[in-house]
XYZ file of C-alpha atoms in Angstrom:
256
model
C -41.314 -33.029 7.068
C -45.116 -32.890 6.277
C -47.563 -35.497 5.896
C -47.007 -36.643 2.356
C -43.554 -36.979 3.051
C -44.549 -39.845 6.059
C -44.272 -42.974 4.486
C -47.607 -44.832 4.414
C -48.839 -41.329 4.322
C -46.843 -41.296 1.026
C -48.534 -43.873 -0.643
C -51.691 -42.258 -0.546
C -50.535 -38.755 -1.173
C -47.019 -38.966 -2.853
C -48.331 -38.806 -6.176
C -50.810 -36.030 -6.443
C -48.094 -33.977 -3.494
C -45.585 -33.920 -6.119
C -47.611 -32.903 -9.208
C -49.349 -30.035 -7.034
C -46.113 -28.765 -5.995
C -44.144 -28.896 -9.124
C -47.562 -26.827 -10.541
C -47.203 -24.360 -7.467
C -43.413 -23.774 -8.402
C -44.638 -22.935 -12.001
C -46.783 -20.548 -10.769
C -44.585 -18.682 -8.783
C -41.905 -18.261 -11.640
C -44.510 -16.948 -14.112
C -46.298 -14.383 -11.769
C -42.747 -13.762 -9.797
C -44.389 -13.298 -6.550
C -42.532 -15.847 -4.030
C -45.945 -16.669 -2.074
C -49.049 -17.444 -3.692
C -52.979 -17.995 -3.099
C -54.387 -21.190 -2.334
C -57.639 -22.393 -2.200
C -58.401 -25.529 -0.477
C -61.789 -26.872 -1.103
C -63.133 -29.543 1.782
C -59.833 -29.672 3.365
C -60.205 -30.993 6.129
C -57.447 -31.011 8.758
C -54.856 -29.663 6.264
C -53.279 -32.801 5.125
C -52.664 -30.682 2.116
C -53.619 -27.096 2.982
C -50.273 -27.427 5.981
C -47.906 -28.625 4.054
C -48.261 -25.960 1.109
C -48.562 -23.387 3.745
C -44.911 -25.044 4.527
C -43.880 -23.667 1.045
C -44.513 -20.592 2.046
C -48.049 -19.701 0.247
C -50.922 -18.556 2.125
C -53.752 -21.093 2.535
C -57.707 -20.740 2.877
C -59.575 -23.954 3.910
C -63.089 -24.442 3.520
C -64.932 -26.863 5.158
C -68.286 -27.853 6.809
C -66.516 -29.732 9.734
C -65.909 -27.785 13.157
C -64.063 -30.030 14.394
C -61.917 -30.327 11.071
C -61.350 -26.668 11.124
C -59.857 -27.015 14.670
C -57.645 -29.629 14.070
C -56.332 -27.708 10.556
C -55.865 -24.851 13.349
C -53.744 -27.285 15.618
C -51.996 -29.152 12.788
C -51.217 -25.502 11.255
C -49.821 -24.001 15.169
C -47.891 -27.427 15.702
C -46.283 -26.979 12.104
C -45.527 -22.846 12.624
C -47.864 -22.216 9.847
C -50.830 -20.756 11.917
C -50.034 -17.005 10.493
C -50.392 -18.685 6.758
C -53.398 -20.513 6.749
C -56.862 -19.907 7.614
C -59.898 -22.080 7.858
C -63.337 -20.884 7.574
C -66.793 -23.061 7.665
C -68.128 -23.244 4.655
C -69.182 -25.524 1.207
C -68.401 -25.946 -2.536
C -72.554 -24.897 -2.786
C -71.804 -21.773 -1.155
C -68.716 -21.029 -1.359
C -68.830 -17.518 -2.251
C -70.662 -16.976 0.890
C -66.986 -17.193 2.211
C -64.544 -17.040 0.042
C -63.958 -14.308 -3.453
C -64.200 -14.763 -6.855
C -61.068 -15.148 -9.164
C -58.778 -14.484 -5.725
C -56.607 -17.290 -5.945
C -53.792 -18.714 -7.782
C -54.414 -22.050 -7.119
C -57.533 -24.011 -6.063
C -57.622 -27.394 -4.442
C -60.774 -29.764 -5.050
C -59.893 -32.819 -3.350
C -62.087 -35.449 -2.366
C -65.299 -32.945 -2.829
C -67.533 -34.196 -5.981
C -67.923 -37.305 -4.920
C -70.162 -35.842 -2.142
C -71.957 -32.350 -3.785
C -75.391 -32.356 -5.338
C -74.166 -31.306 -8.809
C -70.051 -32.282 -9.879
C -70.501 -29.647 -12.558
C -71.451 -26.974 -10.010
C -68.930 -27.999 -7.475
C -65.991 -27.264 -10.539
C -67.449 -24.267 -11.714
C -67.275 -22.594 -8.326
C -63.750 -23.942 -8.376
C -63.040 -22.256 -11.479
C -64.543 -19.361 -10.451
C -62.042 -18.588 -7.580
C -59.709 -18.646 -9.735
C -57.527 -15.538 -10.867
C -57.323 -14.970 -14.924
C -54.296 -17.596 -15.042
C -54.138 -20.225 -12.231
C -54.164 -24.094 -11.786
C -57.123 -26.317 -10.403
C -56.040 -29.655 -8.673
C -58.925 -32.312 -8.596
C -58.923 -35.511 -6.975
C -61.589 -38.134 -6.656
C -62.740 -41.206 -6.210
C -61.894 -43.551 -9.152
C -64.703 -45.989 -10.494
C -62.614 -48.648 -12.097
C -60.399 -49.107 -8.643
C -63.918 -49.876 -6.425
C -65.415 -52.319 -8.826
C -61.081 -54.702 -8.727
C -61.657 -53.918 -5.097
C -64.774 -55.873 -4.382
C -64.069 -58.075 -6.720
C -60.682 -59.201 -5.164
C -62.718 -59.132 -2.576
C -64.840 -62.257 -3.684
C -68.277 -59.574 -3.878
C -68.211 -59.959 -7.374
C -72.097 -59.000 -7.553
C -71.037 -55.655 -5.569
C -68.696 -55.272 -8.493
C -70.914 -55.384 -11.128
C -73.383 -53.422 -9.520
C -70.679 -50.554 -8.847
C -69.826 -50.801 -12.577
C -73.868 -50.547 -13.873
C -74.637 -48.136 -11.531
C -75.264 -44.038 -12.580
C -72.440 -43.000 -9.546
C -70.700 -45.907 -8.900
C -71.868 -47.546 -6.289
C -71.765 -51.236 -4.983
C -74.899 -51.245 -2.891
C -77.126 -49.563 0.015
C -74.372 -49.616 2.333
C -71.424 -48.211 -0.141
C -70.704 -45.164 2.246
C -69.337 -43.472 -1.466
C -71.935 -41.018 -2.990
C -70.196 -40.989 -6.144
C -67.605 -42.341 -8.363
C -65.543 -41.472 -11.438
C -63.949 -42.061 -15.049
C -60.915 -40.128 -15.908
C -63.350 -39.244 -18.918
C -66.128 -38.195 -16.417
C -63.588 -35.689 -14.621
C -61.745 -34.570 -17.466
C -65.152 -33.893 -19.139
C -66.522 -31.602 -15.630
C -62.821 -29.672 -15.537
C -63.137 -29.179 -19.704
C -66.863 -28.273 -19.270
C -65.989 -25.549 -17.117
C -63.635 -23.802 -19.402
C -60.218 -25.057 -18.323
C -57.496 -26.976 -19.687
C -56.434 -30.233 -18.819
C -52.486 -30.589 -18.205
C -52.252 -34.087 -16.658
C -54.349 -37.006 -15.380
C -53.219 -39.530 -13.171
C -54.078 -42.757 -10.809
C -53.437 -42.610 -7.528
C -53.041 -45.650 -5.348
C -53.094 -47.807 -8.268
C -51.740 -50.818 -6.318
C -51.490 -49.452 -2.464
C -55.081 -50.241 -1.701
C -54.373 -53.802 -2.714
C -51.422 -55.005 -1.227
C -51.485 -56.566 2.101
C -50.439 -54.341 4.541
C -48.429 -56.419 6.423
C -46.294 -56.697 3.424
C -45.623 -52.962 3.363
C -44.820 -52.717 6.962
C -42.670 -55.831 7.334
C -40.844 -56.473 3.915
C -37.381 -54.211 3.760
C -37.468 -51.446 1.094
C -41.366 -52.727 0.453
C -42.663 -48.873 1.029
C -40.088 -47.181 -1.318
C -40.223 -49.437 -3.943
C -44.391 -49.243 -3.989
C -43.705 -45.505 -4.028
C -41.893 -46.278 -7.203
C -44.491 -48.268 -8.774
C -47.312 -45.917 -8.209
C -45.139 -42.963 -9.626
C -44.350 -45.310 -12.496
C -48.206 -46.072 -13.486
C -49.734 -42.520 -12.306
C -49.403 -41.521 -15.403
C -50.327 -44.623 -17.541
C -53.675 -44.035 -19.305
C -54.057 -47.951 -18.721
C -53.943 -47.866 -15.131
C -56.216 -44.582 -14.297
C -59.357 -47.403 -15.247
C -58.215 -49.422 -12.045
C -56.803 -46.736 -9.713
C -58.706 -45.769 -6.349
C -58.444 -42.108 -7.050
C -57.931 -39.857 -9.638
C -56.036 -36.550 -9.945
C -56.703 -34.120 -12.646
C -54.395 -30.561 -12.999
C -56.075 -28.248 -15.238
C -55.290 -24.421 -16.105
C -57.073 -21.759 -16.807
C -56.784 -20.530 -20.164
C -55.589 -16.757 -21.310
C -57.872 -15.067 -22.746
C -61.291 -17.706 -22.321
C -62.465 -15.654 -18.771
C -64.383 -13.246 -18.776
């Protein structure tokens, strides 16, 4: 199966994979066309952009890496996908320099704002590749999870500088540009003209279990998978979780 579907690949992607596909399969009953356009913003290798290829949409990939465009190429051949997606250099800045406006029934914005000039900017190009009705997947870096992280860690001053400072970082040598709220993202996905349908945490409680626990304890894995589905979508728990997912939709009627 594809990546999400690995186990520790799982409990970093298990969450957001199912929301994204459960919103693909809703857009493919209400426009009635069996194969739809994605849009995947920095995606790297494909560890998204392959397996919804898999469901049989067609994928573009935009990304600044060479050498992440090849291996989205090889991961894409080696999955029989390589006739459904296709990768082409390129950033959220410009990314009408490669890509079209409102072309796309879906666009993916994963782990992207925490590294642009301008969040705001980065979404409204997003939103802008977007066909009259269509569904934007966000996911970045949570604030809340950084700041328990150090301070589990013992480097409680790195925590309380993460939690003072403008983006969200611990110090000099935080290789993060920028952090988030759930308020902060919902705010740059409303500001932009779309609707929010669902917020959640991911990796609420991966990131901080030992991992020899997960690979040695039996059932460990599935029942963290449980847990992290359980608390996703727990207002309570997106303050502390290492990521954040937000799935908005465009509104009828609101685009010009």
């Amino acid at each position: 199966m594809s990546d999400p579907m690995r186990p520790r690949a799982s409990l970093r992607t298990a969450v957001v994979w199912e929301v994204l596909q459960d919103a693909l399969d809703r857009r493919v009953k209400a426009t009635g066309r069996e194969s739809l356009d994605v849009l995947d913003t920095g995606g790297g290798s494909g560890k998204f952009a392959v397996p919804v290829a898999r469901l049989g949409h067609r994928v573009t990939v935009v990304d600044p890496s060479p050498n992440a465009l090849f291996a989205l190429e090889r991961r894409a051949a080696e999955a029989g996908v390589a006739d459904r997606v296709r990768g082409v250099q390129g950033d959220a800045h410009g990314l009408f320099d490669v890509v079209e406006r409102d072309g796309y029934d879906a666009v993916l914005c994963h782990g992207v704002l925490e590294y642009v000039d301008d969040p705001a900017e980065g979404v409204r190009n997003a939103v802008a590749a977007l066909r009259s009705e269509g569904v934007l997947s966000v996911l970045a870096a949570g604030l809340g999870g950084a700041v328990l992280a150090r301070a589990l860690a013992g480097h409680f001053t790195e925590a309380k500088q993460a939690l003072d400072d403008p983006n969200g970082r611990w110090g000099t040598g935080d290789p993060m540009p920028r952090r988030f709220t759930a308020e902060q993202l919902t705010g740059l996905v409303e500001g932009a003209g779309l609707r929010v349908a669902a917020v959640h945490g991911v990796r609420v409680f991966a990131d901080l279990v030992p991992g020899v626990l997960v690979d040695t304890e039996p059932g460990a894995v599935d029942a963290l998978l449980r847990l992290e589905a359980a608390a996703a979508e727990l207002p309570a728990f997106h303050a502390v979780a290492t990521q954040l997912h937000v799935l908005a939709e465009t509104q009828v009627g609101t685009r010009g």
